[in-house]
mmCIF file of C-alpha atoms in Angstrom:
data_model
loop_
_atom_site.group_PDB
_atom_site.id
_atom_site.type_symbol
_atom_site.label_atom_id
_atom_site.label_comp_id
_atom_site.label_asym_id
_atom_site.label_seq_id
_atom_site.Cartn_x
_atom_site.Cartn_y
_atom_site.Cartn_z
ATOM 1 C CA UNK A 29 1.473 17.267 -5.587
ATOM 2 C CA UNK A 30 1.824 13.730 -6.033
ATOM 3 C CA UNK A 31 1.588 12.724 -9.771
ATOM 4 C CA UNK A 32 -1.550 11.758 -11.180
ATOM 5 C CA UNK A 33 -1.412 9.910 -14.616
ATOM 6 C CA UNK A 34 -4.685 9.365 -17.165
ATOM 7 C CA UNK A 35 -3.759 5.356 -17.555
ATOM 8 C CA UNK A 36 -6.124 5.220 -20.204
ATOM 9 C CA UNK A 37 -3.525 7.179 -22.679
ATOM 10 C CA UNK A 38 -0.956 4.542 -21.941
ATOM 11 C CA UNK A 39 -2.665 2.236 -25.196
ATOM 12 C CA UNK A 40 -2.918 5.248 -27.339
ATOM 13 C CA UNK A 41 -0.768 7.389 -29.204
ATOM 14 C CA UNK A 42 0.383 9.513 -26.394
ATOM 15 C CA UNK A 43 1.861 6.183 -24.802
ATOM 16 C CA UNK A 44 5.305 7.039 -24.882
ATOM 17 C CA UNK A 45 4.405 10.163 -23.049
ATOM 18 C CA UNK A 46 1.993 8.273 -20.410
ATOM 19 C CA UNK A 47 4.662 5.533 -20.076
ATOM 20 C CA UNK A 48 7.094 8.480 -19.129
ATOM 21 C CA UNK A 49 5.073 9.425 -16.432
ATOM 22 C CA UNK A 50 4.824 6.651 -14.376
ATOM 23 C CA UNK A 51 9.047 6.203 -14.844
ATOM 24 C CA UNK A 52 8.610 9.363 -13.333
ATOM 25 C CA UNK A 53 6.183 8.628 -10.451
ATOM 26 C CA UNK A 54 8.441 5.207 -9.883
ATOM 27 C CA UNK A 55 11.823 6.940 -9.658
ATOM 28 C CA UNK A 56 10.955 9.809 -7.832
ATOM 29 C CA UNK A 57 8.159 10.087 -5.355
ATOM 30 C CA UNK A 58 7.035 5.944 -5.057
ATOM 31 C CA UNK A 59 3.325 7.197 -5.473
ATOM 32 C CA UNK A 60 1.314 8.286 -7.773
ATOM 33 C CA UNK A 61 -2.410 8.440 -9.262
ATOM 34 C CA UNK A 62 -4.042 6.379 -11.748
ATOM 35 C CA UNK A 63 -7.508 7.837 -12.957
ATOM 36 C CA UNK A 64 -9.280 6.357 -15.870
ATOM 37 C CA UNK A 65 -7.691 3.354 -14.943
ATOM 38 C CA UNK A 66 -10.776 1.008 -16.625
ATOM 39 C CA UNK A 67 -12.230 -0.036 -13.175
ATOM 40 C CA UNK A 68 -16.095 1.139 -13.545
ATOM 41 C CA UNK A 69 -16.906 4.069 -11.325
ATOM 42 C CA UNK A 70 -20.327 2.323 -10.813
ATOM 43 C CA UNK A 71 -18.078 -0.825 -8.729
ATOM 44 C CA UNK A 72 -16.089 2.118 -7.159
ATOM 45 C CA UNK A 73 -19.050 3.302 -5.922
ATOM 46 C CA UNK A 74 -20.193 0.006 -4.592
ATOM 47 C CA UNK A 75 -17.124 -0.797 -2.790
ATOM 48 C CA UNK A 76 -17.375 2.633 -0.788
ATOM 49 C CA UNK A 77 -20.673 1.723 0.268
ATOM 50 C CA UNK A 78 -20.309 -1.973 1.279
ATOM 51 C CA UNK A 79 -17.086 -1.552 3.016
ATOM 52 C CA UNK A 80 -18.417 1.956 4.971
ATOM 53 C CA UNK A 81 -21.306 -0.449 6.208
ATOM 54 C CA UNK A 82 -19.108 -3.249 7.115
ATOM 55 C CA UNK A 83 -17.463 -0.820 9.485
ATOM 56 C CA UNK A 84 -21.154 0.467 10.732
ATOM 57 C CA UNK A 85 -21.032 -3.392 11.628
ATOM 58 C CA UNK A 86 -17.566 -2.943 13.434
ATOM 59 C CA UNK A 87 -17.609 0.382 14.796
ATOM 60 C CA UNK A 88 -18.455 -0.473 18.565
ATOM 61 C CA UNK A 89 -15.509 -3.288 18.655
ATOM 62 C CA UNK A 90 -13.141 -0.014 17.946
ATOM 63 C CA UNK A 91 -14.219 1.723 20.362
ATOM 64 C CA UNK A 92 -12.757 -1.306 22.885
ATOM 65 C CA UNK A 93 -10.618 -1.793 21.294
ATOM 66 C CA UNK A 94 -6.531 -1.243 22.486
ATOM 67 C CA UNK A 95 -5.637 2.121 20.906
ATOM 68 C CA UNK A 96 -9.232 3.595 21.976
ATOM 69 C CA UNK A 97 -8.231 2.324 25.445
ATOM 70 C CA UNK A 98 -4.612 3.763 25.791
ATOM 71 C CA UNK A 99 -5.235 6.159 24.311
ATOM 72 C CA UNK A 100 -8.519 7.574 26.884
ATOM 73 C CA UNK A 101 -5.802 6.823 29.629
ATOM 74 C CA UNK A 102 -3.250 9.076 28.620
ATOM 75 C CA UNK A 103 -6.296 12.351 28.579
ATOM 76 C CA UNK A 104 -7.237 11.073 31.770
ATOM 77 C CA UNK A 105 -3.400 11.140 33.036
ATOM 78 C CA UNK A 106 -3.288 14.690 31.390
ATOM 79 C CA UNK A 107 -5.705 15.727 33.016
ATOM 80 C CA UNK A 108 -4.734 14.796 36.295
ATOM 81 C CA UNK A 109 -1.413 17.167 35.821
ATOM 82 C CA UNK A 110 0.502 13.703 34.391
ATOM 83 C CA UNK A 111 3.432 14.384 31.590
ATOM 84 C CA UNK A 112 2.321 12.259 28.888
ATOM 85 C CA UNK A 113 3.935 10.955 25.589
ATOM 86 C CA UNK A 114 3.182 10.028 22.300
ATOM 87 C CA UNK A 115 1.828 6.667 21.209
ATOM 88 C CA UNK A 116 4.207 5.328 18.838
ATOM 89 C CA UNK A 117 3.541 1.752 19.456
ATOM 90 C CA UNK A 118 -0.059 1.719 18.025
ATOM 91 C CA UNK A 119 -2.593 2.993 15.187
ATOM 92 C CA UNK A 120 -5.433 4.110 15.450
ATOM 93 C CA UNK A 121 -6.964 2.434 12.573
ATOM 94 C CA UNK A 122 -9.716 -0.566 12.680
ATOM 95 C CA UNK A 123 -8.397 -3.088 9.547
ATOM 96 C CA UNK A 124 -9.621 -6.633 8.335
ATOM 97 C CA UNK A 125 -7.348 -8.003 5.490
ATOM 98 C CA UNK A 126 -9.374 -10.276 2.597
ATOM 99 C CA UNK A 127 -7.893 -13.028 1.204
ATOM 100 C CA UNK A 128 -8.634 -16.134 -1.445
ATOM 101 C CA UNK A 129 -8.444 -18.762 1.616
ATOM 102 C CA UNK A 130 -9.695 -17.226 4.321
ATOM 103 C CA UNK A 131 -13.348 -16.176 5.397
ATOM 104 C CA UNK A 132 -14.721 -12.630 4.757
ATOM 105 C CA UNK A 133 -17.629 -10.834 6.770
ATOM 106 C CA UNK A 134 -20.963 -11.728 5.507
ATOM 107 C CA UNK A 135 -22.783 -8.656 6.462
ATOM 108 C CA UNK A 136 -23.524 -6.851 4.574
ATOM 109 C CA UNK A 137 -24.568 -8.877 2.346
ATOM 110 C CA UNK A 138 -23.409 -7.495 -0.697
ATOM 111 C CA UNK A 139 -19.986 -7.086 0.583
ATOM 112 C CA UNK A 140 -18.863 -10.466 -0.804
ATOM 113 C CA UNK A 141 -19.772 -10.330 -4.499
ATOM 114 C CA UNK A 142 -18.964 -6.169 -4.659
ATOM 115 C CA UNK A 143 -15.455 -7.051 -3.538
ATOM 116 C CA UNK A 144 -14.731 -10.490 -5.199
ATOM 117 C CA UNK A 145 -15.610 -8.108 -8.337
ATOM 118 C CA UNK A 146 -13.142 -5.519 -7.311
ATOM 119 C CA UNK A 147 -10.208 -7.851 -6.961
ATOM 120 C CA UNK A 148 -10.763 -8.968 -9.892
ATOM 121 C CA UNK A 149 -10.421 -5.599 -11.758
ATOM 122 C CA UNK A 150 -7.637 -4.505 -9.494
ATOM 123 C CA UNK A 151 -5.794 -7.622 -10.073
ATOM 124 C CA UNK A 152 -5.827 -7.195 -13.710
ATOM 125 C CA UNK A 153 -4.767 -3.181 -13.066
ATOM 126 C CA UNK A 154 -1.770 -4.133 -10.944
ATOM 127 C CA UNK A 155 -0.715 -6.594 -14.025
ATOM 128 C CA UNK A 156 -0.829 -3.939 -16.542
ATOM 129 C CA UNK A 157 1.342 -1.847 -14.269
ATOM 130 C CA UNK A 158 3.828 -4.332 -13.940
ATOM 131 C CA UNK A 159 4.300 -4.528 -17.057
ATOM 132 C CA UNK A 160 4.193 -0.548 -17.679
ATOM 133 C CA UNK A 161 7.474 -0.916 -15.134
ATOM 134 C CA UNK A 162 8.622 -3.834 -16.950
ATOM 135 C CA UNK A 163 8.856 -1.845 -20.016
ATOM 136 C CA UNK A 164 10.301 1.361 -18.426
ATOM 137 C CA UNK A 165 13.070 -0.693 -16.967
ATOM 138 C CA UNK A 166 13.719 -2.132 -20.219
ATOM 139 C CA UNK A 167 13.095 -5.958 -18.871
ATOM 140 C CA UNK A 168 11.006 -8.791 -20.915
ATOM 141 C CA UNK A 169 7.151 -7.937 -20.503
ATOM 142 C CA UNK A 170 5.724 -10.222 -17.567
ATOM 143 C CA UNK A 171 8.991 -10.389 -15.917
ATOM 144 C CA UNK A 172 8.037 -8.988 -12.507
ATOM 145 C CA UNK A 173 5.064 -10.735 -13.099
ATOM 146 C CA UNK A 174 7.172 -13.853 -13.442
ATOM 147 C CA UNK A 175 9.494 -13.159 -10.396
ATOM 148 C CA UNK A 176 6.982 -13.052 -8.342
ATOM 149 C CA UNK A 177 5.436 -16.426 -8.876
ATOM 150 C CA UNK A 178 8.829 -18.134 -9.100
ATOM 151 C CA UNK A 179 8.274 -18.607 -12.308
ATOM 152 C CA UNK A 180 4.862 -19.790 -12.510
ATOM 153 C CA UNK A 181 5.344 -22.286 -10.229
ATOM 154 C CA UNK A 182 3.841 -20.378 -7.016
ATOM 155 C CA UNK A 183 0.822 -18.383 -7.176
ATOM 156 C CA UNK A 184 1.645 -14.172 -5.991
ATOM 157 C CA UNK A 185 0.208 -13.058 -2.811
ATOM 158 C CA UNK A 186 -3.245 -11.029 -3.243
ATOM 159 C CA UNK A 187 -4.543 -9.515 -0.320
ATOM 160 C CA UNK A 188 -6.544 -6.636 0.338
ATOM 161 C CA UNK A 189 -6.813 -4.668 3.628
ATOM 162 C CA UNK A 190 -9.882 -2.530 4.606
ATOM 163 C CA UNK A 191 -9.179 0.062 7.165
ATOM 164 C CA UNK A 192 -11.044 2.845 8.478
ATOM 165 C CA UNK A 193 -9.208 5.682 10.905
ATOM 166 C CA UNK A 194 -12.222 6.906 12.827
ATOM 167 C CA UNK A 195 -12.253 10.652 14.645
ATOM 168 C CA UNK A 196 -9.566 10.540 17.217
ATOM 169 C CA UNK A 197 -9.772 13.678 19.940
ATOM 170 C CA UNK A 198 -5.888 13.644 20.220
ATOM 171 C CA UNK A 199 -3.876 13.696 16.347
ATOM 172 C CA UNK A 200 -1.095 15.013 18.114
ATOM 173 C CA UNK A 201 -0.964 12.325 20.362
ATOM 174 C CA UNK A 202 -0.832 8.957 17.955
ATOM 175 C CA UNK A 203 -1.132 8.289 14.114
ATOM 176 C CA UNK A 204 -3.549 6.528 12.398
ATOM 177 C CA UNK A 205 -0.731 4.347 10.504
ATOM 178 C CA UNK A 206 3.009 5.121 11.949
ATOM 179 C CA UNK A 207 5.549 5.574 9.301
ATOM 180 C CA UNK A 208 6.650 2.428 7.181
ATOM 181 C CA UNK A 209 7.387 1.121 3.473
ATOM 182 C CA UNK A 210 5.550 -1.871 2.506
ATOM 183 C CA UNK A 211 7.377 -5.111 2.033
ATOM 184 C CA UNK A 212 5.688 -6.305 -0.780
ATOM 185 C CA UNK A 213 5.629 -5.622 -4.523
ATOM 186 C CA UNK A 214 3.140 -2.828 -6.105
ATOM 187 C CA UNK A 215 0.205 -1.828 -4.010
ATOM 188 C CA UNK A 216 -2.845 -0.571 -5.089
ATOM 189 C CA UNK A 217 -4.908 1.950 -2.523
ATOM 190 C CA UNK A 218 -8.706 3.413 -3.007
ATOM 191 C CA UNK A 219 -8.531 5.828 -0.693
ATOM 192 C CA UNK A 220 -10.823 7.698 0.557
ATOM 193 C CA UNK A 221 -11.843 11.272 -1.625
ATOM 194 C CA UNK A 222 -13.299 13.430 1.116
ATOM 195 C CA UNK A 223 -11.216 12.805 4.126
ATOM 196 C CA UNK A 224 -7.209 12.867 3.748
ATOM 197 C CA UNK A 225 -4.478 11.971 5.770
ATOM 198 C CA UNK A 226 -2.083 10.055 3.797
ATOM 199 C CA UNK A 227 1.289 11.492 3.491
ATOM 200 C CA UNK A 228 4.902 10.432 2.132
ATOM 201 C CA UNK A 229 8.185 11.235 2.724
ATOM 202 C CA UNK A 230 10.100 13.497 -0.477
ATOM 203 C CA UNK A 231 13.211 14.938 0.206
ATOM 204 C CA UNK A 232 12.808 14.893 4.015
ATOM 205 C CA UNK A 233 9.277 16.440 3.938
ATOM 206 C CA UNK A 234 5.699 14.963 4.674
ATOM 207 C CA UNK A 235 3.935 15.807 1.489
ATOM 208 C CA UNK A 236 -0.047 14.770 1.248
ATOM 209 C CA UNK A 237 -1.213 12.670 -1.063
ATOM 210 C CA UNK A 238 -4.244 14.351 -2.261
ATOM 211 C CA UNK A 239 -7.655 12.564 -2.694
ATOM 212 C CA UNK A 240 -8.889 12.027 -6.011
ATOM 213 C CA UNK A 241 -12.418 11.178 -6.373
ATOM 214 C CA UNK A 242 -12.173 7.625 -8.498
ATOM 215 C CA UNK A 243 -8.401 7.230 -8.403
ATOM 216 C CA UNK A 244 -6.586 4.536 -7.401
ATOM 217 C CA UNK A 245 -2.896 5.453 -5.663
ATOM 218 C CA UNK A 246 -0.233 3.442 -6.798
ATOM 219 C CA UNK A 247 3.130 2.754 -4.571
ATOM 220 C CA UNK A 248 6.403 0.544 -5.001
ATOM 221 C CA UNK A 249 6.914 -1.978 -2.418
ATOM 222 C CA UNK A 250 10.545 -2.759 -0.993
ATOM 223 C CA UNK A 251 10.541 -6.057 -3.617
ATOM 224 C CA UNK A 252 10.178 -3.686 -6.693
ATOM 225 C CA UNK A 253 13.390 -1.852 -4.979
ATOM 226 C CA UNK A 254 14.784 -4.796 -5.201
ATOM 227 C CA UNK A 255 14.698 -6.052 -8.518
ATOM 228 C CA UNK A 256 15.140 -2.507 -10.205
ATOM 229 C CA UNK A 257 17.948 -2.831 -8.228
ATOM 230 C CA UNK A 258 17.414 0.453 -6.428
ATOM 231 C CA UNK A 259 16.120 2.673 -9.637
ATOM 232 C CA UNK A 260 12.294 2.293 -8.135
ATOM 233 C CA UNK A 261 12.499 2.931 -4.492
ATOM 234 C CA UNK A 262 10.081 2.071 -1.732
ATOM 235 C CA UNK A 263 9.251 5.387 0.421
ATOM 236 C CA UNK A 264 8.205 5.561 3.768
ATOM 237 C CA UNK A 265 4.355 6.900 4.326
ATOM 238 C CA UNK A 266 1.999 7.174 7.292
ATOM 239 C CA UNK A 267 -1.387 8.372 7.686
ATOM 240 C CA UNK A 268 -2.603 11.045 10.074
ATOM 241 C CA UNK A 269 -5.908 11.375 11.966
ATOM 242 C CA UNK A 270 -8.278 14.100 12.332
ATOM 243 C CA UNK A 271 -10.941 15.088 14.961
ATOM 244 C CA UNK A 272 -13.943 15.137 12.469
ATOM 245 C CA UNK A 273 -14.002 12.968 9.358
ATOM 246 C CA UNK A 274 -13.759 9.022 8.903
ATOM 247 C CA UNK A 275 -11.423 7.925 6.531
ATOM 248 C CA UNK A 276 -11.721 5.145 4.619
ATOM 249 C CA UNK A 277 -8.684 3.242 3.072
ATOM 250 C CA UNK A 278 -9.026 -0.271 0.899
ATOM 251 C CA UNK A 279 -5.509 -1.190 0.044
ATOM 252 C CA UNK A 280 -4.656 -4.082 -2.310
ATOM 253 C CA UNK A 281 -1.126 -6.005 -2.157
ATOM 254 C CA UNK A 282 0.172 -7.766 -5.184
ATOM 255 C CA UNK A 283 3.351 -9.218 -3.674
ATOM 256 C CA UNK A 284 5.610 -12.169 -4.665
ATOM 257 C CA UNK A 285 4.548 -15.883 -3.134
ATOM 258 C CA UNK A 286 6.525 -16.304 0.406
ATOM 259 C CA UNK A 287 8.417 -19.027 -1.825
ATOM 260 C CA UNK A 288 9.415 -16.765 -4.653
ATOM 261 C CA UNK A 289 13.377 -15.834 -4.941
ATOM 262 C CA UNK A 290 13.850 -12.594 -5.396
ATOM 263 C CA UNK A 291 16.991 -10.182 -6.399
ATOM 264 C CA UNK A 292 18.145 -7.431 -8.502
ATOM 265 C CA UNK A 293 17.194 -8.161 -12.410
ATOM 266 C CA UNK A 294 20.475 -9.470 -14.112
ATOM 267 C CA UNK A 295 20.324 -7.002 -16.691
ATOM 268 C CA UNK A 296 19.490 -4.064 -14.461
ATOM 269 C CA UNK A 297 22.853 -5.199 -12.505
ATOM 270 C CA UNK A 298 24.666 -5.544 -16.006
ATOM 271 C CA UNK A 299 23.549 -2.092 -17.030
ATOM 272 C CA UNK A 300 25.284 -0.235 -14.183
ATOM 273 C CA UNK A 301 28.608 -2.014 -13.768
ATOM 274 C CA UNK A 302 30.075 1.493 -12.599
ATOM 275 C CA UNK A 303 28.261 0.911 -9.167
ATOM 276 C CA UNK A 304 29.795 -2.645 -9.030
ATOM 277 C CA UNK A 305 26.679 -4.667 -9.510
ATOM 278 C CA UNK A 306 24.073 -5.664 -7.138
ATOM 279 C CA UNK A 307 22.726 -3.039 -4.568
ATOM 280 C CA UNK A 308 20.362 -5.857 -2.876
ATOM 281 C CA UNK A 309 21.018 -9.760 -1.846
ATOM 282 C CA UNK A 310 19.178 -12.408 -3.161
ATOM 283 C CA UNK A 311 16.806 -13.712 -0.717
ATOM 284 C CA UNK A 312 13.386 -15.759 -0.110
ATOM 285 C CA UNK A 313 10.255 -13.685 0.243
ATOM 286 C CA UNK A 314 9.489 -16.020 2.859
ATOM 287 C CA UNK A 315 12.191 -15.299 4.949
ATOM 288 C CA UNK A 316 12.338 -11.651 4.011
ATOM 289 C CA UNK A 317 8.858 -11.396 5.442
ATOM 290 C CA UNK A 318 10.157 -12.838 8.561
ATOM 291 C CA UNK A 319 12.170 -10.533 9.574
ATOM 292 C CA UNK A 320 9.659 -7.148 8.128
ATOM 293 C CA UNK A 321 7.079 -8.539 10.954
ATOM 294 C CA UNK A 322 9.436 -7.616 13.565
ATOM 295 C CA UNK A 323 10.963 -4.618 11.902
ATOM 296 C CA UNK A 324 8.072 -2.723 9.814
ATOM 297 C CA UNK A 325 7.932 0.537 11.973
ATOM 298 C CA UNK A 326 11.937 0.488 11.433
ATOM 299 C CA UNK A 327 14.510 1.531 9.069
ATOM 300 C CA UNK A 328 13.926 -0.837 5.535
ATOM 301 C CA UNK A 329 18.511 -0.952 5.119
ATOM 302 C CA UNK A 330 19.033 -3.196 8.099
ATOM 303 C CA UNK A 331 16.024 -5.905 6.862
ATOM 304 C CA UNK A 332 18.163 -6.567 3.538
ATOM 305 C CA UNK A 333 21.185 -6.876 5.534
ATOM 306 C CA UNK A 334 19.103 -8.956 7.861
ATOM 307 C CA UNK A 335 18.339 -11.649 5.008
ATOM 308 C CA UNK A 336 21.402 -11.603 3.148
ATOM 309 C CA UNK A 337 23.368 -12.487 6.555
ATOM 310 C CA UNK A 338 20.855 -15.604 6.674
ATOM 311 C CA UNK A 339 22.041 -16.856 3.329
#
């Protein structure tokens, strides 16, 4: 089972302990569970309900929509005696992403002030993480933190992606989110505690990441490989569909600013001279993000080599 930690222990006396088990959830599964985090359950309880009626709102556009589509031809080729294949070039999966400078749906009407509040408390969650890794890694407090906004001089990327991964009548025939790591730095998911489907990869199996009413999932993005210099790794996750059962995902990315330089932390890199320094280039987020657009559903190695052949 993936690891879930009580966060609230991490400012008491058993922080040592607390601090020991997200070192743990870092270095070797990439995921794990925060409960008693400090975000109200009341707001928790809010967001579930404005975001499930801001799909109500979007639910006929889905079923329009591309994968819906493709999807209704391949039954209707099976049908018909056809050999059909997998979709591996789509999810199933309706998503809007909310961010600072850009518009958000107005219906409900709620929806805006319930999530402005939860960004709010998540953004001050995925701060005291940082510096829970900072800390584990044995780096300055606030220096991820710091990376990130070059800094201070560029403001980290916030966004937050609402999906929902309706009933689908063929699983075995696409995913609701194909296999990937995420490019970014720590992300922050409320998933959904009734309906499942999440899974990552450990030690070449699919493991599920159980729901936990209230929790929020924590996983490191490929910049937190990065500048551990490979001691945090990013792991490669998907999400499944079901027949019955509508799940509901709210994911929330705290990455660096596309202008931010990062690369390993000198004193991680000092620390392990046996392995002869660096594991990762140096690079611009910018440009790393460049080439993850093209190659997201693809193996993370060749995008670092990608970047640092660009320098």
């Amino acid at each position: 089972m993936i690891p879930v930690i009580d966060f609230s222990k991490v400012d008491g006396e058993e922080r040592a302990e607390t601090l020991a088990q997200i070192a743990n959830g870092c270095e070797e599964w990439g995921f794990f569970q925060l409960v008693n985090h400090g975000i109200p359950v009341e707001l928790l309880e809010r967001v579930k309900k404005v975001c499930s009626a801001c799909y109500k709102l979007r639910q006929e556009s889905f079923t329009e929509s591309s994968p819906v589509q493709l999807l209704n031809k391949l039954i209707e080729e099976e049908t018909e005696g056809g050999n059909v294949k997998r979709l591996n070039d789509v999810d199933w999966e309706d998503v809007f992403v909310l961010q600072d400078d850009k518009p958000w749906p107005s219906s409900p009407p709620e929806f805006k002030e319930t999530m402005w509040e939860y960004r709010k408390e998540l953004r001050k969650l995925a701060e005291r993480v940082m510096e829970a890794m900072d800390e584990n890694l044995g780096l300055e407090r606030g220096y991820i933190s710091r990376a990130f906004s070059a800094n201070g001089e560029h403001e980290p990327f916030f966004g937050t992606k609402v999906s929902h991964y309706p009933p689908c009548p063929r699983p075995d025939l696409v995913d609701g989110l194909r296999a990937h790591t995420d490019a970014g730095g720590v992300i922050l998911l409320f998933q959904d505690d009734e309906v499942g489907g999440l899974q990552i990869l450990k030690d070449g199996k699919w493991v599920d990441v159980q729901p936990v009413k209230h929790s929020i999932v924590i996983n490191t993005g490929d910049q937190i490989e990065v500048l551990s210099n490979g001691r945090y790794k990013s792991v490669w996750h998907r999400v499944l569909v079901f027949p019955h059962g509508n799940r509901r995902s709210i994911a929330s990315f705290y990455n660096p600013s596309l202008k931010a330089t990062i690369a390993p932390a000198t004193k991680l890199v000092a620390s392990r001279p046996q392995e002869a320094g660096a594991s990762y280039p140096e690079f611009v987020f910018g440009d790393y993000m460049d080439v993850y657009v093209k190659q997201k559903f693809l193996p993370k190695e060749p995008r670092f080599q990608a970047v640092a052949a660009a320098l």
